[in-house]
Amino acid sequence: MKTKVLMVCLGNICRSPLAEGILKSKIDRQKIFVDSAGTGDYHIGDLPDKRSISVARKYELDITEQRGRQFSVSDFEKFDHIYVMDNSNYENVISLARHEEDKQKVKLILNEIFPGENVDVPDPYFGGDHGFENVFQMLDEACENIARKLQEEDEE
Ligand code: 4NP
């Protein structure tokens, strides 16, 4: 069975589509399934934000096959690991958890670089293009560590 990883932000158009695209580029897609979702319902069916598409393209990643979707309780059953972008996403996802096993799956993505520090990936939606570059770099570093961990789990 494939390991399944879900990236979650608020709109599923800026941060989590980048996290999905970046992690997909670092893992074996035969072994690991990666998806993303938003806690909000504002952008269901939408393409990622054009600034996310553009920064991804700069690093030779194509995220234009992605469409926005909303996180749902059934995602706790489908996914092994749920990485959220910020503390607000964390609260929103945890509030839907049915039991401890659901809660254990949810982690702040930047804790993969700064363990235990609970740092947010800043929401770049209302900022300029530099925000997207900054988010890309943070997510690239976090996904590098996630990919390494998944590889190690696979070798166990
Ligand atoms: P994201 O950014 O959570 O990184 O996708 C946002 C995108 C859209 C909205 C908020 C955050 N919005 O309110 O529409």
Coordinates of N, CA, C and O and ligand atoms in Angstrom, one line a residue:
M1 N 0.8 -1.2 0.0 CA 0.0 0.0 0.0 C 0.9 1.3 0.0 O 1.8 1.3 0.7
K2 N 0.5 2.2 -0.8 CA 1.2 3.5 -0.8 C 1.0 4.3 0.5 O -0.1 4.3 1.0
T3 N 2.1 4.9 0.9 CA 2.0 5.9 1.9 C 1.3 7.1 1.3 O 1.6 7.5 0.2
K4 N 0.4 7.7 2.1 CA -0.4 8.9 1.6 C -0.2 10.1 2.4 O -0.3 10.1 3.7
V5 N 0.2 11.2 1.8 CA 0.5 12.5 2.5 C -0.4 13.6 2.0 O -0.5 13.8 0.7
L6 N -1.0 14.3 2.9 CA -1.8 15.4 2.5 C -1.3 16.7 3.0 O -0.9 16.8 4.2
M7 N -1.2 17.7 2.1 CA -0.8 19.1 2.5 C -2.0 20.0 2.6 O -2.8 20.0 1.7
V8 N -2.1 20.7 3.7 CA -3.3 21.5 4.0 C -3.0 23.0 4.3 O -2.1 23.3 5.1
C9 N -3.7 23.9 3.6 CA -3.7 25.3 4.0 C -5.1 25.8 4.1 O -6.0 25.0 4.2
L10 N -5.3 27.1 4.0 CA -6.7 27.7 4.1 C -7.4 27.6 2.8 O -8.5 27.0 2.7
G11 N -6.8 28.2 1.7 CA -7.5 28.3 0.4 C -7.2 27.1 -0.5 O -8.0 26.9 -1.5
N12 N -6.1 26.4 -0.3 CA -5.6 25.4 -1.3 C -5.3 26.0 -2.6 O -5.5 25.3 -3.7
I13 N -4.9 27.2 -2.6 CA -4.5 27.8 -3.9 C -3.0 28.4 -3.9 O -2.4 28.5 -4.9
C14 N -2.5 28.7 -2.7 CA -1.2 29.3 -2.6 C -0.2 28.3 -2.0 O 0.7 27.8 -2.7
R15 N -0.3 28.0 -0.7 CA 0.8 27.3 0.0 C 0.7 25.8 -0.3 O 1.7 25.1 -0.7
S16 N -0.4 25.1 0.0 CA -0.5 23.7 -0.1 C -0.3 23.1 -1.5 O 0.3 22.1 -1.6
P17 N -0.7 23.8 -2.5 CA -0.4 23.3 -3.9 C 1.1 23.3 -4.1 O 1.6 22.4 -4.8
L18 N 1.8 24.3 -3.6 CA 3.3 24.3 -3.7 C 3.9 23.2 -3.0 O 4.8 22.5 -3.5
A19 N 3.4 23.0 -1.7 CA 3.9 21.9 -0.9 C 3.7 20.5 -1.6 O 4.6 19.7 -1.7
E20 N 2.5 20.4 -2.2 CA 2.2 19.1 -3.0 C 3.2 18.9 -4.1 O 3.8 17.9 -4.3
G21 N 3.3 20.0 -4.9 CA 4.2 19.9 -6.1 C 5.7 19.6 -5.7 O 6.3 18.8 -6.4
I22 N 6.1 20.3 -4.7 CA 7.5 20.2 -4.3 C 7.8 18.7 -3.7 O 8.7 18.1 -4.1
L23 N 6.9 18.3 -2.8 CA 7.1 16.9 -2.3 C 7.0 15.9 -3.4 O 7.9 15.0 -3.5
K24 N 6.1 16.0 -4.4 CA 6.0 15.1 -5.5 C 7.3 15.0 -6.2 O 7.6 13.9 -6.8
S25 N 8.0 16.1 -6.3 CA 9.2 16.1 -7.1 C 10.4 15.4 -6.4 O 11.4 15.2 -7.0
K26 N 10.2 15.1 -5.1 CA 11.3 14.6 -4.3 C 11.1 13.1 -3.9 O 11.9 12.5 -3.2
I27 N 9.9 12.5 -4.2 CA 9.6 11.2 -3.8 C 9.3 10.3 -5.0 O 9.2 10.7 -6.1
D28 N 9.2 9.0 -4.7 CA 8.9 8.0 -5.8 C 7.4 7.9 -5.8 O 6.7 7.4 -4.9
R29 N 6.8 8.4 -6.9 CA 5.3 8.5 -7.0 C 4.7 7.1 -7.1 O 3.5 7.0 -7.0
Q30 N 5.4 6.1 -7.4 CA 4.9 4.7 -7.3 C 4.6 4.2 -5.9 O 3.8 3.4 -5.7
K31 N 5.4 4.9 -5.0 CA 5.3 4.4 -3.6 C 4.5 5.4 -2.7 O 4.0 5.0 -1.6
I32 N 4.5 6.6 -3.1 CA 3.9 7.7 -2.2 C 2.9 8.5 -3.0 O 3.2 9.0 -4.1
F33 N 1.7 8.6 -2.4 CA 0.7 9.5 -3.0 C 0.6 10.8 -2.2 O 0.6 10.8 -1.0
V34 N 0.7 11.9 -3.0 CA 0.7 13.2 -2.3 C -0.5 14.0 -2.9 O -0.8 14.0 -4.1
D35 N -1.3 14.7 -2.0 CA -2.4 15.5 -2.4 C -2.4 16.8 -1.5 O -1.6 16.9 -0.6
S36 N -3.3 17.7 -1.8 CA -3.5 18.9 -1.0 C -4.9 19.3 -0.9 O -5.8 18.9 -1.7
A37 N -5.3 20.0 0.2 CA -6.6 20.5 0.4 C -6.6 21.8 1.2 O -5.6 22.1 1.8
G38 N -7.7 22.5 1.2 CA -7.9 23.7 2.0 C -8.9 23.5 3.1 O -9.9 22.7 2.9
T39 N -8.8 24.2 4.2 CA -9.8 24.1 5.3 C -11.0 24.9 4.8 O -12.2 24.6 5.2
G40 N -10.8 25.9 4.0 CA -11.9 26.8 3.6 C -12.5 26.2 2.3 O -12.0 25.4 1.6
D41 N -13.7 26.8 1.9 CA -14.4 26.4 0.7 C -14.4 27.4 -0.4 O -15.1 27.3 -1.4
Y42 N -13.5 28.4 -0.3 CA -13.5 29.6 -1.2 C -13.1 29.2 -2.6 O -13.4 29.9 -3.6
H43 N -12.2 28.2 -2.7 CA -11.5 28.0 -4.0 C -11.7 26.6 -4.6 O -10.8 26.1 -5.3
I44 N -12.8 26.0 -4.2 CA -13.1 24.6 -4.7 C -13.1 24.6 -6.3 O -13.8 25.5 -6.9
G45 N -12.3 23.7 -6.9 CA -12.3 23.6 -8.3 C -11.4 24.6 -9.0 O -11.2 24.5 -10.2
D46 N -10.7 25.5 -8.2 CA -9.9 26.6 -8.9 C -8.5 26.0 -9.1 O -7.9 25.2 -8.4
L47 N -7.8 26.6 -10.1 CA -6.4 26.4 -10.3 C -5.6 27.1 -9.1 O -6.1 28.0 -8.5
P48 N -4.4 26.6 -8.9 CA -3.6 27.4 -7.9 C -3.4 28.8 -8.3 O -3.6 29.2 -9.5
D49 N -3.1 29.7 -7.4 CA -2.9 31.1 -7.6 C -1.8 31.3 -8.6 O -0.8 30.5 -8.6
K50 N -1.9 32.3 -9.5 CA -0.9 32.4 -10.6 C 0.5 32.7 -10.1 O 1.4 32.3 -10.7
R51 N 0.6 33.3 -8.9 CA 1.9 33.5 -8.3 C 2.5 32.2 -7.8 O 3.8 32.0 -7.9
S52 N 1.7 31.3 -7.4 CA 2.3 29.9 -7.0 C 2.7 29.2 -8.3 O 3.7 28.5 -8.3
I53 N 1.8 29.2 -9.3 CA 2.2 28.6 -10.6 C 3.5 29.1 -11.1 O 4.4 28.3 -11.5
S54 N 3.7 30.4 -11.0 CA 4.8 31.1 -11.5 C 6.1 30.7 -10.8 O 7.2 30.4 -11.4
V55 N 6.0 30.8 -9.4 CA 7.3 30.4 -8.7 C 7.6 28.9 -8.8 O 8.8 28.6 -8.9
A56 N 6.6 28.1 -8.9 CA 6.8 26.7 -9.2 C 7.5 26.5 -10.5 O 8.5 25.7 -10.6
R57 N 7.0 27.2 -11.5 CA 7.6 27.1 -12.9 C 9.1 27.5 -12.9 O 9.9 26.9 -13.6
K58 N 9.4 28.5 -12.1 CA 10.7 29.0 -12.0 C 11.7 27.9 -11.6 O 12.8 27.8 -12.0
Y59 N 11.2 27.0 -10.7 CA 12.0 25.8 -10.3 C 11.6 24.6 -11.0 O 11.7 23.4 -10.5
E60 N 11.0 24.7 -12.2 CA 10.7 23.6 -13.1 C 9.7 22.6 -12.6 O 9.8 21.4 -12.8
L61 N 8.8 23.1 -11.8 CA 7.7 22.3 -11.4 C 6.4 22.8 -12.0 O 6.1 24.0 -12.0
D62 N 5.6 21.9 -12.5 CA 4.3 22.2 -13.1 C 3.2 21.8 -12.1 O 3.0 20.6 -11.8
I63 N 2.5 22.8 -11.6 CA 1.4 22.5 -10.6 C 0.0 22.8 -11.2 O -1.0 22.8 -10.5
T64 N 0.0 22.9 -12.5 CA -1.3 23.4 -13.2 C -2.3 22.2 -13.3 O -3.5 22.5 -13.7
E65 N -1.9 21.0 -12.9 CA -3.0 19.9 -13.0 C -3.8 19.9 -11.7 O -4.8 19.2 -11.6
Q66 N -3.4 20.7 -10.7 CA -4.1 20.7 -9.4 C -5.3 21.6 -9.5 O -5.3 22.6 -10.1
R67 N -6.3 21.2 -8.7 CA -7.5 22.0 -8.5 C -7.9 22.0 -7.0 O -7.7 21.0 -6.3
G68 N -8.4 23.2 -6.6 CA -8.7 23.4 -5.2 C -9.8 22.4 -4.7 O -10.8 22.1 -5.4
R69 N -9.6 21.9 -3.5 CA -10.6 21.1 -2.9 C -10.6 21.3 -1.4 O -9.6 21.8 -0.8
Q70 N -11.7 21.0 -0.7 CA -11.8 21.3 0.7 C -11.5 20.0 1.5 O -11.9 18.9 1.2
F71 N -10.8 20.3 2.6 CA -10.5 19.2 3.6 C -11.8 18.6 4.1 O -12.7 19.3 4.4
S72 N -11.8 17.3 4.2 CA -13.0 16.7 4.8 C -12.6 15.6 5.8 O -11.5 15.1 5.8
V73 N -13.5 15.2 6.7 CA -13.2 14.3 7.8 C -12.7 13.0 7.2 O -11.8 12.3 7.8
S74 N -13.2 12.6 6.0 CA -12.8 11.3 5.4 C -11.3 11.3 5.1 O -10.7 10.3 4.9
D75 N -10.7 12.5 5.0 CA -9.2 12.6 4.7 C -8.4 12.0 5.9 O -7.3 11.5 5.7
F76 N -9.0 12.0 7.1 CA -8.3 11.3 8.2 C -8.1 9.8 8.0 O -7.2 9.2 8.4
E77 N -9.1 9.2 7.2 CA -9.0 7.8 6.9 C -8.1 7.5 5.8 O -7.3 6.6 5.7
K78 N -8.1 8.4 4.8 CA -7.3 8.2 3.5 C -5.8 8.4 3.8 O -5.0 7.8 3.1
F79 N -5.5 9.4 4.6 CA -4.0 9.8 4.7 C -3.3 9.3 5.9 O -3.9 9.2 7.0
D80 N -2.0 9.1 5.7 CA -1.2 8.7 6.8 C -0.6 9.9 7.5 O -0.3 9.8 8.8
H81 N -0.2 10.9 6.8 CA 0.4 12.1 7.3 C -0.3 13.3 6.8 O -0.5 13.4 5.5
I82 N -0.7 14.2 7.7 CA -1.4 15.5 7.2 C -0.5 16.7 7.7 O -0.4 16.9 8.9
Y83 N 0.1 17.4 6.8 CA 1.0 18.5 7.1 C 0.2 19.8 6.9 O -0.3 20.1 5.7
V84 N 0.0 20.6 7.9 CA -0.6 21.9 7.8 C 0.4 23.0 7.8 O 1.5 22.9 8.3
M85 N 0.0 24.1 7.1 CA 0.9 25.2 6.9 C 1.1 26.2 8.1 O 2.1 26.8 8.3
D86 N 0.0 26.3 8.9 CA 0.1 27.3 10.0 C -0.8 26.8 11.2 O -1.5 25.8 11.1
N87 N -0.7 27.6 12.3 CA -1.3 27.2 13.5 C -2.9 27.3 13.4 O -3.6 26.5 14.0
S88 N -3.3 28.2 12.5 CA -4.8 28.3 12.3 C -5.3 27.1 11.6 O -6.3 26.5 11.9
N89 N -4.6 26.6 10.5 CA -4.9 25.4 9.8 C -4.9 24.2 10.8 O -5.8 23.3 10.8
Y90 N -3.9 24.2 11.7 CA -3.8 23.1 12.7 C -5.1 23.1 13.6 O -5.7 22.0 13.7
E91 N -5.5 24.2 14.1 CA -6.7 24.3 14.9 C -7.9 23.8 14.1 O -8.8 23.0 14.6
N92 N -8.1 24.3 12.9 CA -9.2 23.9 12.1 C -9.3 22.4 11.8 O -10.3 21.8 11.8
V93 N -8.1 21.8 11.5 CA -8.1 20.4 11.2 C -8.3 19.6 12.4 O -9.1 18.6 12.4
I94 N -7.6 19.9 13.5 CA -7.8 19.2 14.8 C -9.2 19.2 15.3 O -9.7 18.3 15.8
S95 N -9.9 20.4 15.0 CA -11.3 20.5 15.5 C -12.2 19.4 14.8 O -13.3 19.1 15.3
L96 N -11.8 18.9 13.6 CA -12.6 17.9 12.9 C -12.2 16.4 13.3 O -12.8 15.5 12.9
A97 N -11.1 16.3 14.1 CA -10.6 15.0 14.4 C -11.6 14.3 15.3 O -12.2 14.9 16.2
R98 N -11.7 13.0 15.0 CA -12.7 12.2 15.8 C -12.1 11.5 17.0 O -12.8 11.2 18.0
H99 N -10.8 11.2 16.9 CA -10.2 10.6 18.0 C -8.7 10.8 18.0 O -8.2 11.5 17.0
E100 N -7.9 10.3 19.0 CA -6.5 10.6 19.1 C -5.7 10.1 17.8 O -4.8 10.8 17.4
E101 N -6.1 9.0 17.2 CA -5.4 8.5 16.1 C -5.5 9.6 14.9 O -4.5 9.8 14.2
D102 N -6.6 10.2 14.7 CA -6.7 11.3 13.7 C -5.7 12.4 14.1 O -5.0 12.9 13.2
K103 N -5.8 12.9 15.4 CA -4.9 14.0 15.8 C -3.5 13.7 15.6 O -2.7 14.6 15.2
Q104 N -3.0 12.5 15.8 CA -1.6 12.1 15.7 C -1.1 12.3 14.3 O 0.1 12.5 14.1
K105 N -2.0 12.3 13.3 CA -1.5 12.4 11.9 C -1.2 13.9 11.5 O -0.6 14.1 10.5
V106 N -1.7 14.8 12.3 CA -1.6 16.2 11.9 C -0.3 16.9 12.5 O -0.1 16.9 13.7
K107 N 0.5 17.5 11.6 CA 1.7 18.1 12.0 C 1.9 19.5 11.3 O 1.6 19.6 10.1
L108 N 2.5 20.4 12.0 CA 2.9 21.7 11.3 C 4.1 21.4 10.5 O 5.1 20.9 10.9
I109 N 4.0 21.8 9.2 CA 5.1 21.4 8.2 C 6.4 22.0 8.6 O 7.5 21.3 8.5
L110 N 6.5 23.2 9.2 CA 7.8 23.8 9.5 C 8.5 23.1 10.7 O 9.6 23.4 11.0
N111 N 7.7 22.3 11.5 CA 8.3 21.6 12.6 C 9.3 20.5 12.0 O 10.1 20.0 12.7
E112 N 9.2 20.3 10.7 CA 10.2 19.3 10.1 C 11.5 20.0 9.9 O 12.5 19.3 9.6
I113 N 11.6 21.3 10.0 CA 12.8 22.1 9.9 C 13.2 22.6 11.3 O 14.4 22.6 11.7
F114 N 12.2 23.1 12.0 CA 12.4 23.7 13.3 C 11.6 22.9 14.4 O 10.5 23.4 14.7
P115 N 12.1 21.7 14.8 CA 11.2 20.9 15.6 C 10.7 21.6 16.9 O 11.5 22.2 17.6
G116 N 9.4 21.4 17.1 CA 8.8 21.9 18.3 C 8.6 23.4 18.4 O 8.1 23.9 19.3
E117 N 9.0 24.1 17.3 CA 8.9 25.6 17.4 C 7.5 26.1 16.9 O 7.2 27.3 17.1
N118 N 6.8 25.3 16.3 CA 5.4 25.7 15.8 C 5.4 27.0 15.0 O 4.5 27.9 15.2
V119 N 6.3 27.1 14.0 CA 6.4 28.3 13.2 C 5.4 28.1 12.0 O 5.2 27.0 11.5
D120 N 4.8 29.2 11.6 CA 3.8 29.3 10.5 C 4.5 29.4 9.2 O 5.5 30.2 9.1
V121 N 4.0 28.8 8.1 CA 4.4 29.3 6.8 C 3.4 30.5 6.5 O 2.2 30.3 6.5
P122 N 4.0 31.7 6.4 CA 3.2 32.9 6.2 C 2.3 32.8 5.0 O 2.7 32.3 4.0
D123 N 1.0 33.2 5.2 CA 0.1 33.2 4.1 C 0.5 34.3 3.1 O 0.4 35.5 3.4
P124 N 0.9 34.0 1.8 CA 1.4 35.0 0.9 C 0.3 35.7 0.1 O 0.5 36.5 -0.7
Y125 N -1.0 35.2 0.3 CA -2.1 35.6 -0.5 C -2.2 37.1 -0.7 O -2.4 37.6 -1.8
F126 N -2.1 37.9 0.4 CA -2.3 39.3 0.3 C -1.0 40.1 0.1 O -1.0 41.3 0.1
G127 N 0.1 39.4 -0.1 CA 1.4 40.0 -0.2 C 1.9 40.1 -1.7 O 1.1 39.7 -2.6
G128 N 3.1 40.4 -1.9 CA 3.7 40.5 -3.2 C 4.3 39.2 -3.6 O 4.2 38.2 -2.9
D129 N 5.0 39.2 -4.8 CA 5.6 38.0 -5.3 C 6.7 37.5 -4.4 O 6.9 36.3 -4.4
H130 N 7.4 38.4 -3.7 CA 8.5 37.9 -2.9 C 8.0 36.9 -1.8 O 8.7 35.9 -1.5
G131 N 6.8 37.1 -1.3 CA 6.2 36.2 -0.4 C 6.2 34.7 -0.9 O 6.4 33.8 -0.2
F132 N 5.9 34.6 -2.2 CA 5.8 33.3 -2.8 C 7.2 32.6 -2.9 O 7.3 31.4 -2.7
E133 N 8.2 33.4 -3.2 CA 9.6 32.9 -3.3 C 10.0 32.4 -1.9 O 10.5 31.3 -1.7
N134 N 9.7 33.2 -0.9 CA 10.0 32.9 0.5 C 9.3 31.6 0.9 O 9.9 30.7 1.5
V135 N 8.0 31.5 0.6 CA 7.2 30.3 0.9 C 7.8 29.1 0.2 O 8.0 28.0 0.8
F136 N 8.2 29.3 -1.1 CA 8.8 28.1 -1.9 C 10.0 27.6 -1.2 O 10.2 26.4 -1.0
Q137 N 10.9 28.5 -0.7 CA 12.2 28.1 -0.1 C 11.9 27.3 1.2 O 12.6 26.3 1.5
M138 N 11.0 27.9 2.0 CA 10.7 27.2 3.3 C 10.1 25.8 3.0 O 10.5 24.8 3.7
L139 N 9.2 25.7 2.1 CA 8.6 24.4 1.8 C 9.5 23.4 1.1 O 9.5 22.2 1.4
D140 N 10.5 24.0 0.3 CA 11.5 23.1 -0.3 C 12.3 22.4 0.8 O 12.6 21.2 0.7
E141 N 12.7 23.2 1.8 CA 13.6 22.7 2.9 C 12.8 21.6 3.7 O 13.3 20.6 4.0
A142 N 11.5 22.0 4.0 CA 10.7 21.1 4.8 C 10.4 19.8 4.1 O 10.5 18.7 4.6
C143 N 10.1 19.9 2.8 CA 9.8 18.7 2.0 C 11.0 17.8 1.8 O 10.9 16.6 1.6
E144 N 12.2 18.4 1.8 CA 13.4 17.6 1.7 C 13.5 16.7 2.9 O 13.8 15.5 2.8
N145 N 13.2 17.2 4.1 CA 13.3 16.4 5.3 C 12.1 15.4 5.3 O 12.3 14.2 5.7
I146 N 11.0 15.8 4.8 CA 9.8 14.8 4.8 C 10.2 13.7 3.8 O 9.9 12.5 4.2
A147 N 10.7 14.0 2.7 CA 11.0 13.0 1.7 C 12.1 12.0 2.3 O 11.9 10.8 2.1
R148 N 13.0 12.5 3.0 CA 14.1 11.7 3.6 C 13.4 10.7 4.6 O 13.7 9.5 4.7
K149 N 12.5 11.3 5.5 CA 11.8 10.5 6.5 C 11.0 9.4 5.8 O 11.0 8.2 6.3
L150 N 10.3 9.7 4.8 CA 9.4 8.7 4.1 C 10.3 7.6 3.5 O 9.9 6.4 3.5
Q151 N 11.4 8.0 2.9 CA 12.4 7.0 2.4 C 12.9 6.1 3.5 O 12.9 4.9 3.3
E152 N 13.2 6.7 4.6 CA 13.7 5.8 5.8 C 12.6 4.9 6.2 O 12.9 3.7 6.5
E153 N 11.3 5.4 6.3 CA 10.2 4.5 6.7 C 10.1 3.4 5.8 O 9.8 2.2 6.2
D154 N 10.3 3.7 4.5 CA 10.1 2.6 3.5 C 11.2 1.5 3.6 O 10.9 0.4 3.3
E155 N 12.3 1.9 4.1 CA 13.5 1.0 4.2 C 13.4 0.1 5.4 O 14.1 -0.8 5.6
E156 N 12.5 0.5 6.4 CA 12.4 -0.2 7.7 C 11.8 -1.6 7.5 O 11.0 -1.8 6.6
Ligands
4NP1 P1 -3.5 29.6 1.0 O1 -3.8 31.2 0.8 O2 -4.3 29.2 2.2 O3 -2.1 29.5 1.1 O4 -4.1 29.0 -0.3 C1 -5.1 31.7 0.8 C2 -5.8 31.8 -0.4 C3 -7.0 32.3 -0.5 C4 -7.6 32.8 0.7 C5 -6.9 32.8 1.9 C6 -5.7 32.2 1.9 N1 -8.9 33.4 0.6 O5 -9.3 33.9 1.7 O6 -9.5 33.4 -0.4

